XYZ file of C-alpha atoms in Angstrom:
669
model
C 101.960 69.603 160.846
C 100.067 72.470 162.934
C 100.273 75.989 161.743
C 103.430 78.505 162.832
C 105.080 81.118 160.708
C 108.348 81.114 161.700
C 109.684 85.130 163.153
C 113.493 86.731 162.063
C 113.472 89.652 163.622
C 116.316 91.368 162.727
C 117.533 95.344 163.811
C 120.061 98.099 162.253
C 122.420 99.645 164.177
C 124.255 102.786 163.350
C 125.374 106.394 164.378
C 126.956 108.547 161.148
C 130.484 108.736 160.843
C 131.217 112.962 162.877
C 128.188 112.813 164.212
C 128.221 114.488 168.243
C 129.258 111.582 170.315
C 126.362 113.470 173.183
C 123.973 112.012 170.081
C 125.760 108.869 170.464
C 125.151 108.815 173.956
C 121.500 109.359 173.913
C 121.458 107.053 171.863
C 122.739 104.008 174.240
C 120.676 105.642 176.569
C 117.185 105.594 174.983
C 117.804 102.971 172.774
C 120.735 100.701 172.376
C 121.447 99.644 175.496
C 117.533 99.156 176.927
C 116.854 97.165 173.633
C 119.878 94.828 174.499
C 119.136 94.521 178.090
C 114.734 94.016 177.978
C 116.513 91.738 175.399
C 118.905 89.709 177.226
C 116.411 89.366 179.267
C 114.665 86.707 177.413
C 117.377 83.790 175.898
C 114.212 82.039 174.420
C 113.562 85.256 171.581
C 116.256 85.103 168.716
C 116.747 87.387 166.974
C 119.583 89.329 164.329
C 121.709 92.636 164.751
C 124.320 94.770 162.438
C 126.352 97.556 164.290
C 128.391 99.528 162.201
C 131.102 99.765 162.332
C 132.412 102.768 164.493
C 129.549 102.478 166.102
C 130.040 99.270 168.033
C 133.901 100.129 168.389
C 132.724 103.256 170.039
C 130.104 101.629 172.077
C 132.754 98.469 173.265
C 134.433 101.168 174.520
C 131.682 103.688 176.085
C 129.689 100.972 177.588
C 131.247 96.951 177.548
C 128.971 96.009 179.977
C 125.843 95.882 177.272
C 128.021 94.720 174.472
C 129.050 92.569 176.840
C 125.140 91.145 177.453
C 125.492 91.313 173.469
C 128.107 88.798 173.545
C 126.358 85.806 175.697
C 123.429 86.289 173.782
C 125.150 85.768 171.034
C 127.222 82.974 172.801
C 123.848 81.002 173.785
C 122.805 80.649 170.067
C 120.422 83.753 171.142
C 121.188 86.435 168.869
C 123.195 86.560 165.134
C 124.822 89.186 163.607
C 124.951 91.022 160.550
C 128.313 92.125 158.706
C 127.763 95.573 156.409
C 130.242 97.547 155.362
C 132.276 98.672 157.782
C 131.659 102.885 158.627
C 127.976 101.651 156.535
C 128.154 103.207 152.615
C 126.420 102.324 149.923
C 128.302 99.769 148.528
C 126.797 99.998 144.961
C 128.981 103.645 145.186
C 131.651 102.767 146.338
C 134.383 100.862 144.112
C 134.862 96.557 144.116
C 138.157 96.621 146.278
C 136.846 98.941 149.556
C 134.145 97.422 148.807
C 135.682 94.038 150.002
C 137.522 95.299 152.086
C 134.725 97.583 154.499
C 133.282 94.555 155.174
C 136.260 92.184 155.237
C 136.729 94.340 157.816
C 133.882 94.436 159.819
C 133.236 91.162 159.783
C 136.977 90.438 161.326
C 136.068 92.554 164.295
C 133.075 91.195 164.912
C 135.002 87.959 165.323
C 137.544 88.463 167.165
C 135.423 90.542 169.757
C 132.182 88.328 169.650
C 133.987 85.409 168.738
C 130.868 85.714 165.971
C 131.765 85.838 161.942
C 128.759 87.043 159.919
C 127.380 84.612 157.544
C 124.195 87.851 156.290
C 124.793 91.557 155.878
C 122.335 94.314 156.143
C 122.492 96.661 152.753
C 122.614 99.644 153.257
C 119.858 102.001 153.140
C 118.649 98.634 150.576
C 120.106 100.084 147.705
C 120.415 96.885 145.637
C 122.274 96.904 142.858
C 123.465 93.292 141.438
C 126.932 94.605 140.548
C 127.561 93.997 144.891
C 126.928 90.543 144.756
C 130.689 89.959 143.445
C 132.286 92.107 146.744
C 129.187 90.292 149.001
C 130.266 86.800 148.223
C 134.025 87.248 147.647
C 133.593 88.787 151.798
C 132.218 85.741 153.760
C 128.736 86.925 152.862
C 125.454 84.151 151.762
C 122.970 86.104 151.836
C 121.845 89.272 152.461
C 118.060 91.595 153.055
C 116.790 94.397 150.840
C 113.120 94.647 151.240
C 110.068 93.436 149.479
C 109.346 95.717 147.095
C 112.211 94.651 145.257
C 110.857 91.839 144.852
C 107.401 92.962 143.774
C 109.034 94.920 141.165
C 110.735 92.405 139.804
C 107.077 90.867 139.184
C 106.822 88.259 141.989
C 103.702 88.756 144.541
C 103.441 89.129 147.906
C 102.519 85.877 149.116
C 105.426 84.239 147.506
C 107.615 86.707 149.887
C 106.928 84.634 152.933
C 110.798 83.107 152.080
C 113.593 83.724 151.345
C 115.435 83.778 147.099
C 118.520 82.715 145.529
C 119.752 85.144 142.351
C 123.452 85.248 141.725
C 126.025 87.373 139.770
C 129.623 87.483 137.941
C 129.653 82.871 139.098
C 128.870 84.511 142.474
C 126.078 82.450 144.593
C 123.602 85.357 146.890
C 120.501 84.005 148.973
C 118.695 87.343 149.361
C 115.183 88.008 152.904
C 112.637 89.859 151.581
C 111.806 92.894 154.816
C 108.303 92.562 155.449
C 107.142 96.643 154.054
C 103.396 95.604 156.479
C 105.941 94.645 159.079
C 108.317 97.610 159.443
C 105.376 100.356 159.520
C 103.264 97.920 162.107
C 107.045 97.162 165.228
C 106.805 98.874 167.163
C 103.655 101.577 166.049
C 100.533 99.895 166.981
C 99.688 97.809 169.659
C 102.545 94.515 170.443
C 99.104 92.480 170.725
C 98.224 94.200 167.465
C 101.361 92.668 165.676
C 100.909 89.298 168.080
C 98.003 88.879 165.957
C 99.428 89.745 162.562
C 101.489 87.199 162.626
C 99.886 84.674 163.021
C 97.270 85.456 160.744
C 100.928 84.701 158.744
C 100.901 81.338 159.569
C 100.534 77.623 157.151
C 100.816 73.999 157.736
C 103.140 73.568 155.164
C 106.397 75.355 152.846
C 107.596 77.300 156.393
C 106.536 80.312 156.024
C 108.950 83.184 158.094
C 107.944 86.616 158.449
C 110.540 88.924 158.263
C 111.862 91.936 159.519
C 115.103 94.101 159.314
C 115.022 97.865 160.185
C 116.711 100.048 161.927
C 117.078 99.900 165.575
C 116.355 103.510 166.684
C 112.711 102.868 166.405
C 112.538 101.164 169.603
C 113.776 104.108 171.620
C 115.120 107.192 169.035
C 111.934 108.102 167.181
C 109.534 111.006 168.566
C 107.610 109.045 171.045
C 109.506 105.442 170.949
C 111.327 104.969 173.839
C 107.969 105.745 175.952
C 106.220 104.124 174.042
C 108.958 100.825 173.287
C 110.159 101.150 177.439
C 108.447 103.075 179.733
C 105.431 101.491 178.419
C 106.813 98.721 177.827
C 105.871 97.539 174.315
C 108.756 96.017 173.956
C 108.218 92.888 176.521
C 104.639 93.183 175.998
C 105.870 92.237 173.091
C 108.427 89.598 172.905
C 106.270 87.868 175.598
C 103.028 88.021 173.277
C 105.372 85.967 171.199
C 107.357 84.124 173.411
C 103.647 82.834 174.782
C 102.250 82.268 171.288
C 102.403 78.746 169.837
C 101.877 79.868 165.894
C 104.821 81.752 166.184
C 109.174 81.002 165.995
C 111.368 82.954 166.300
C 114.437 81.688 164.663
C 118.130 83.744 163.696
C 118.353 84.279 160.137
C 121.551 81.694 159.348
C 118.504 78.752 161.682
C 116.005 79.668 158.917
C 118.151 79.379 155.727
C 119.842 76.423 157.315
C 115.816 74.390 157.103
C 114.479 76.058 154.755
C 115.255 75.536 150.676
C 115.344 78.847 148.312
C 111.839 79.696 146.428
C 113.848 79.681 143.752
C 116.314 82.605 141.423
C 115.660 85.892 141.573
C 116.705 89.133 139.107
C 115.700 92.281 141.350
C 116.551 95.370 139.539
C 117.975 98.282 140.747
C 116.597 100.550 143.558
C 116.022 101.125 147.141
C 113.201 101.422 149.677
C 109.606 103.637 148.305
C 110.244 106.264 149.939
C 114.134 106.417 148.760
C 112.969 106.500 145.066
C 110.796 109.636 145.432
C 113.716 110.603 147.785
C 116.404 110.991 144.755
C 113.487 112.884 142.495
C 113.954 116.640 142.004
C 111.522 119.218 142.300
C 108.918 118.839 139.524
C 109.223 115.401 138.814
C 108.659 114.320 142.377
C 106.079 116.025 142.882
C 104.774 114.345 139.564
C 105.713 110.973 141.035
C 103.893 111.513 144.115
C 100.493 113.312 143.189
C 100.638 109.845 141.237
C 101.094 107.684 144.629
C 98.622 109.838 145.941
C 96.418 109.496 143.448
C 96.890 105.540 142.990
C 96.188 105.376 147.332
C 92.170 107.774 146.162
C 91.345 105.078 143.388
C 92.815 102.128 145.769
C 94.827 100.338 143.951
C 97.543 101.540 144.887
C 98.860 97.834 146.149
C 98.062 96.559 143.278
C 99.796 98.945 141.174
C 103.138 100.207 143.312
C 105.451 98.250 142.293
C 104.864 100.145 138.345
C 105.309 103.420 140.413
C 108.896 103.378 140.912
C 110.146 106.769 141.362
C 114.211 107.167 140.894
C 117.647 105.823 142.171
C 120.056 106.316 144.770
C 122.339 108.483 142.011
C 120.334 110.636 141.481
C 121.245 112.212 143.957
C 124.546 112.831 143.221
C 122.576 114.059 139.916
C 120.234 116.346 142.010
C 122.822 117.612 144.853
C 126.521 119.016 142.956
C 128.197 119.365 146.955
C 127.486 114.998 147.223
C 128.121 114.231 143.526
C 131.726 116.212 143.880
C 131.966 115.131 147.801
C 131.711 112.000 146.437
C 134.286 111.977 143.090
C 136.775 113.426 144.928
C 136.515 110.097 146.953
C 136.879 108.343 144.072
C 140.035 109.887 142.719
C 141.626 109.349 146.579
C 140.376 106.343 146.349
C 142.368 105.376 143.259
C 145.356 107.334 144.190
C 145.841 104.557 147.708
C 145.477 101.692 145.019
C 148.096 102.713 142.708
C 151.056 103.000 145.838
C 153.419 100.600 146.358
C 151.888 98.503 149.436
C 154.833 99.088 151.843
C 153.492 102.954 151.722
C 150.957 102.429 152.943
C 149.070 102.912 156.812
C 146.514 102.040 158.056
C 145.153 105.489 158.736
C 145.269 106.196 154.935
C 142.306 102.967 155.019
C 141.386 104.211 157.532
C 140.439 108.121 155.963
C 139.375 106.258 152.804
C 136.983 103.734 154.933
C 135.413 107.331 156.602
C 135.059 109.097 153.736
C 132.103 106.932 152.134
C 130.425 106.738 154.738
C 126.745 107.319 153.299
C 125.075 109.439 155.047
C 126.863 112.820 154.265
C 125.349 112.649 150.404
C 122.541 112.471 150.353
C 119.010 113.994 152.289
C 115.620 112.565 152.569
C 113.281 112.350 155.795
C 116.583 110.861 156.852
C 120.446 111.317 155.396
C 123.074 113.564 156.780
C 123.957 116.434 152.793
C 122.014 118.459 154.807
C 123.463 118.038 158.524
C 127.356 120.726 158.045
C 129.016 118.530 161.127
C 128.371 115.189 158.918
C 129.571 116.465 155.088
C 132.571 118.040 157.439
C 133.232 115.295 158.189
C 133.877 113.284 154.960
C 136.062 116.390 153.895
C 138.173 116.566 157.329
C 138.963 112.254 155.479
C 139.133 113.292 152.434
C 141.009 116.430 153.197
C 143.419 113.959 155.463
C 143.826 111.036 153.168
C 145.298 113.441 150.599
C 147.529 115.138 152.895
C 149.589 111.637 153.909
C 148.572 110.594 150.344
C 150.788 113.768 148.997
C 152.895 112.388 151.961
C 154.234 108.983 150.092
C 153.721 110.052 146.767
C 154.877 113.855 145.510
C 151.744 115.872 143.693
C 152.191 118.400 141.133
C 151.245 121.764 141.686
C 148.896 122.637 139.736
C 146.455 120.122 138.015
C 143.296 121.009 135.865
C 140.633 118.054 135.188
C 137.208 117.311 134.752
C 136.928 115.699 138.197
C 132.583 116.073 138.687
C 131.745 115.358 135.355
C 129.749 118.496 134.957
C 131.576 119.317 131.472
C 133.471 121.749 132.270
C 137.420 121.500 134.096
C 138.412 122.582 137.571
C 142.131 123.786 138.628
C 143.805 122.581 141.499
C 146.423 124.741 143.239
C 148.444 123.407 146.604
C 151.534 124.461 148.373
C 151.668 121.604 150.812
C 149.796 124.130 153.646
C 147.147 125.271 151.076
C 144.503 123.559 148.185
C 142.262 125.191 145.849
C 139.821 124.191 143.239
C 138.461 126.894 141.033
C 136.426 126.252 138.681
C 137.207 128.266 135.010
C 133.463 128.108 133.937
C 133.140 131.689 133.268
C 133.419 131.914 137.097
C 136.477 131.513 137.740
C 134.518 131.083 141.547
C 136.632 128.804 144.315
C 134.483 125.344 144.886
C 136.484 124.344 147.686
C 139.474 125.815 150.092
C 141.833 123.484 151.951
C 143.617 123.986 155.005
C 146.119 120.066 155.419
C 146.575 120.993 159.284
C 143.242 122.317 160.435
C 142.057 119.110 157.961
C 139.050 121.706 156.545
C 137.278 123.032 153.646
C 136.225 126.628 153.859
C 133.987 126.010 150.401
C 132.269 123.232 152.041
C 129.078 124.618 151.668
C 125.280 123.299 150.307
C 123.169 125.973 147.785
C 118.980 126.607 148.916
C 117.872 123.774 145.747
C 114.540 123.159 145.504
C 113.467 120.334 147.588
C 109.756 118.800 147.682
C 108.560 118.750 150.689
C 108.665 122.064 150.298
C 104.903 122.278 149.468
C 104.487 120.650 152.401
C 105.156 123.925 154.600
C 103.764 125.417 151.514
C 100.708 123.925 152.203
C 100.963 123.070 155.845
C 99.728 119.552 155.720
C 99.142 117.890 158.706
C 98.530 113.700 159.471
C 96.925 113.327 162.445
C 97.831 109.780 162.983
C 94.253 107.855 164.868
C 94.657 104.135 166.592
C 95.353 102.499 169.395
C 99.256 102.961 168.768
C 101.651 106.127 167.999
C 102.723 108.089 164.798
C 105.108 106.416 162.293
C 106.947 109.648 161.275
C 106.456 108.493 157.421
C 103.230 109.979 158.639
C 103.871 113.005 160.320
C 103.715 116.817 159.501
C 105.727 118.539 162.318
C 108.161 122.159 162.258
C 110.917 122.518 164.322
C 111.311 125.168 163.140
C 108.619 128.386 162.676
C 109.466 128.925 158.978
C 108.594 131.228 156.821
C 108.550 131.894 152.629
C 111.586 134.273 152.684
C 112.970 131.091 154.490
C 111.915 128.568 150.941
C 114.333 131.182 148.276
C 115.647 128.337 146.177
C 119.185 129.514 144.368
C 120.206 129.712 140.840
C 123.188 127.943 141.614
C 126.390 126.963 144.229
C 127.425 129.192 146.347
C 131.596 129.593 146.516
C 134.408 131.716 147.809
C 135.110 135.042 145.378
C 132.011 135.233 143.330
C 131.635 138.413 141.453
C 129.140 141.315 140.956
C 129.178 143.962 139.311
C 126.022 146.497 140.140
C 125.402 149.797 138.012
C 125.341 153.556 138.994
C 121.477 151.657 137.876
C 121.857 149.893 140.731
C 121.150 146.661 137.687
C 123.556 143.865 138.566
C 124.435 140.802 136.540
C 127.898 138.140 138.093
C 130.395 138.613 136.551
C 130.342 135.690 134.414
C 132.989 135.958 131.553
C 135.542 135.695 133.706
C 139.031 133.602 131.447
C 141.722 132.396 132.068
C 144.964 134.929 131.212
C 147.865 132.999 132.042
C 148.905 130.761 135.164
C 151.912 130.404 137.913
C 152.917 127.808 139.371
C 150.981 128.478 142.834
C 148.607 130.857 141.241
C 145.365 131.226 138.586
C 144.613 134.870 136.104
C 141.549 135.912 134.826
C 139.638 138.847 132.777
C 136.140 139.998 131.979
C 135.268 143.302 130.672
C 133.403 145.297 132.904
C 131.556 148.560 134.006
C 132.897 149.818 130.100
C 136.367 148.110 130.873
C 137.707 145.944 131.972
C 138.289 143.548 135.631
C 141.253 141.497 135.965
C 141.130 138.521 138.957
C 144.691 137.271 140.037
C 143.895 134.092 143.156
C 147.349 132.400 144.238
C 148.404 130.628 147.514
C 150.801 131.835 149.739
C 152.342 129.878 152.315
C 148.750 129.104 154.569
C 147.492 132.321 152.518
C 144.976 132.847 149.349
C 145.096 136.008 148.025
C 142.543 136.969 145.522
C 143.906 140.821 144.081
C 141.826 143.049 142.104
C 142.863 144.913 139.447
C 140.151 147.417 137.314
C 141.447 148.926 133.752
C 139.121 152.078 132.262
C 136.249 151.110 135.036
C 133.226 153.099 134.329
C 130.909 154.302 137.721
C 129.259 151.217 139.241
C 130.059 149.125 142.158
C 132.086 146.030 142.589
C 130.715 143.550 145.220
C 132.346 139.973 146.339
C 131.009 137.471 147.412
C 132.355 134.464 150.218
C 130.378 131.329 151.493
C 133.154 130.098 154.566
C 132.254 127.565 156.576
C 132.744 127.479 160.522
C 131.841 124.259 162.097
C 129.987 126.648 164.363
C 127.833 127.567 162.014
C 125.961 130.359 165.158
C 126.463 128.213 168.291
C 128.685 129.793 170.611
C 131.874 129.000 169.721
C 132.526 131.121 166.901
C 133.323 135.115 166.639
C 133.903 137.306 164.458
C 137.009 139.930 166.271
C 138.217 142.447 164.958
C 141.963 144.117 166.931
C 141.268 142.717 170.726
C 137.186 143.527 170.323
C 134.612 140.795 169.669
C 132.246 142.079 167.606
C 128.951 139.438 166.723
C 128.694 135.595 166.463
C 128.543 133.760 163.036
C 124.689 133.384 163.382
C 123.810 137.539 164.170
C 124.025 140.074 161.053
C 127.086 142.555 160.614
C 128.232 145.833 159.013
C 131.572 147.006 158.834
C 132.390 150.319 157.001
C 135.923 150.591 155.609
C 136.870 147.400 156.653
C 140.647 146.937 156.069
C 140.293 143.641 158.761
C 139.388 141.123 160.702
C 139.841 138.238 162.191
C 137.068 134.774 161.918
C 138.103 132.292 165.373
C 136.234 129.002 165.965
C 136.305 126.964 168.938
C 135.379 123.693 166.794
C 137.702 124.130 164.425
C 140.374 124.657 166.581
C 141.930 127.969 164.221
C 140.410 131.160 162.328
C 140.911 132.458 159.368
C 142.757 136.247 159.594
C 141.032 138.286 156.690
C 143.442 141.230 155.276
C 142.393 143.850 152.737
C 145.295 145.893 151.412
C 142.247 149.387 150.609
C 139.072 149.643 153.161
C 136.152 148.609 151.799
C 132.282 147.322 152.665
C 131.838 145.309 154.658
C 128.573 143.151 155.203
C 128.079 139.446 157.326
C 124.944 136.942 157.542
C 124.467 133.776 158.183
C 122.938 131.188 155.778
C 120.229 128.627 156.656
C 118.939 126.140 154.520
C 114.932 124.735 155.813
C 115.861 120.621 156.190
C 114.219 117.532 157.141
C 114.535 115.122 159.237
C 111.665 112.533 161.303
C 112.069 115.374 164.257
C 110.066 118.128 161.546
C 111.006 120.997 159.576
C 114.045 122.967 160.674
C 116.756 125.089 159.674
C 120.027 124.637 159.566
C 123.388 126.831 159.374
C 125.517 126.010 156.344
C 127.654 129.478 155.957
C 128.898 132.367 156.997
C 128.252 134.216 154.318
C 131.198 137.657 153.904
C 130.104 139.914 151.559
C 132.626 143.014 150.870
C 132.103 146.036 148.264
C 133.712 148.707 146.538
C 134.176 151.564 144.043
C 136.381 150.526 141.659
C 136.638 154.093 140.641
C 137.754 155.488 144.439
C 140.003 153.340 144.646
C 144.004 153.262 144.405
C 145.136 150.883 142.284
C 144.575 147.035 143.050
C 142.375 146.092 145.614
C 143.219 142.173 147.780
C 141.985 140.060 149.952
C 144.192 137.989 151.623
C 142.880 134.572 154.065
C 145.394 133.982 156.264
C 144.564 130.502 158.040
C 145.578 129.793 161.501
């Protein structure tokens, strides 16, 4: 037989649930549409494609012509559709029942609209745990793709990975295709002719070797420089025509290759994801140490030989690294359980839709990609969580008060709700409010993010750079760039989470310390009472809900000279945009992105057009007020940037000068 190699080219299209629609439209203009139209012009070039469910629905509704071209390619046997969870969840971190429902929903949608039921599945972020096998198989999936790195970690050599393997779990069989890292880093960054030559070098005379590629379609038009490179300069056409002109390279769909070739044998993979993810999941300083080990291996020239044994963390470490991610995840799991326990006749499609949206992966993690640092993506998760909880409460009455350790941190939280609002208060000595939900707005006002130490801060400190050399364009994994000017002040880290109603006592000497010994005294149906020693006396803290108002009242007993400070970190969807503003009476006094000082404040309104509501702040006695935006430094494929996470409101008073108790009431409209 003459030498040949089968090119299995797959692309994965996804936009996070809750992403701005203008971003999705831009992605369609620069990537999804052009890719589909170019591929449609070459019927002989076979490939596979996956769209996440909500993105597919959006494109079908708004750009039916392009989806019509995709259907033509499916009908003529050119394109193969891959399935996955409908909202692109990491399957390993949602319950089995939800895995099956998510996968089945997308498969049915694709079969109904495009006439093909997927046999293969895209595995979100290539996060592999053997526990996902039963759900995949039970959902009608016969094979999936993971990185070749997964196989190397099982002891396979790179030369073995030009075909598919078979695994099993709990009696279910699933075939696994190893995605080539070498191809991931070449397409579309290296010149087309070089990629074709590389593919030809993989050919053999026997054994049906395959060149296996499956990666983000966004690399073909959205990543920096790629639209010009791939379409305007013709990389994609040159690549397709170069492959079709080759007597050695044969394009195939995954399904066709699987029918034509036999499995290479049984394999059991460790729990892992792609190499870069294994670094992102590690906290500092472990991430520094891991990165240094990787660099040392590269310097010694033995990295490729040893990389399978230089393994970092696993995806679930994000829940350990980021309390905010963990809190969202555990809230989602608790609501999934409540929904599962409902009688089937009381469940609604709207409940399922909200649950699936709450399981979308993007806002749960952070690295070069991932959206935990993006407030609008976290807001989409909480919008789904709060909406689902409200729907469940309508179907099954819930107690006004509930105590549990929902986030598994060793401290209980108490949830108090009155049908309009809900608060969660940590019983860890601080008595801070870590969640405040408004059901009418489907919004959590405590959805903020602290400023942890990140591995990539070191790159900013060192101002590392890695200029690209060669005939192609730079891979974002290799670039260090800045969207915003970053100064040392921006990289300060927090000692804990940012919550609502965090108190601090500042003595006359100027030294201050948190009021971190607040202990529960008693509680009413919609109220909680705490007390702590302070300033030689005692402070009492009473938190309660009254219709659409959250009221926190402070009483002082024999407190000496000093200043009592209260901090609230409010998540306002407008962030530092023009749609959010402070108002006193009829006067707009500033935007959320500005610093603001008011002496003797008694009332204030925060208006947010994005949220579609406002928060009225009312004090029974005048207090000094200071507002400032809180920013964190994030990284993405476009570079380092500062992102506003919350508006921080600070109130202060001298208790000995106040006339009795003081309270702050937050009213949601």
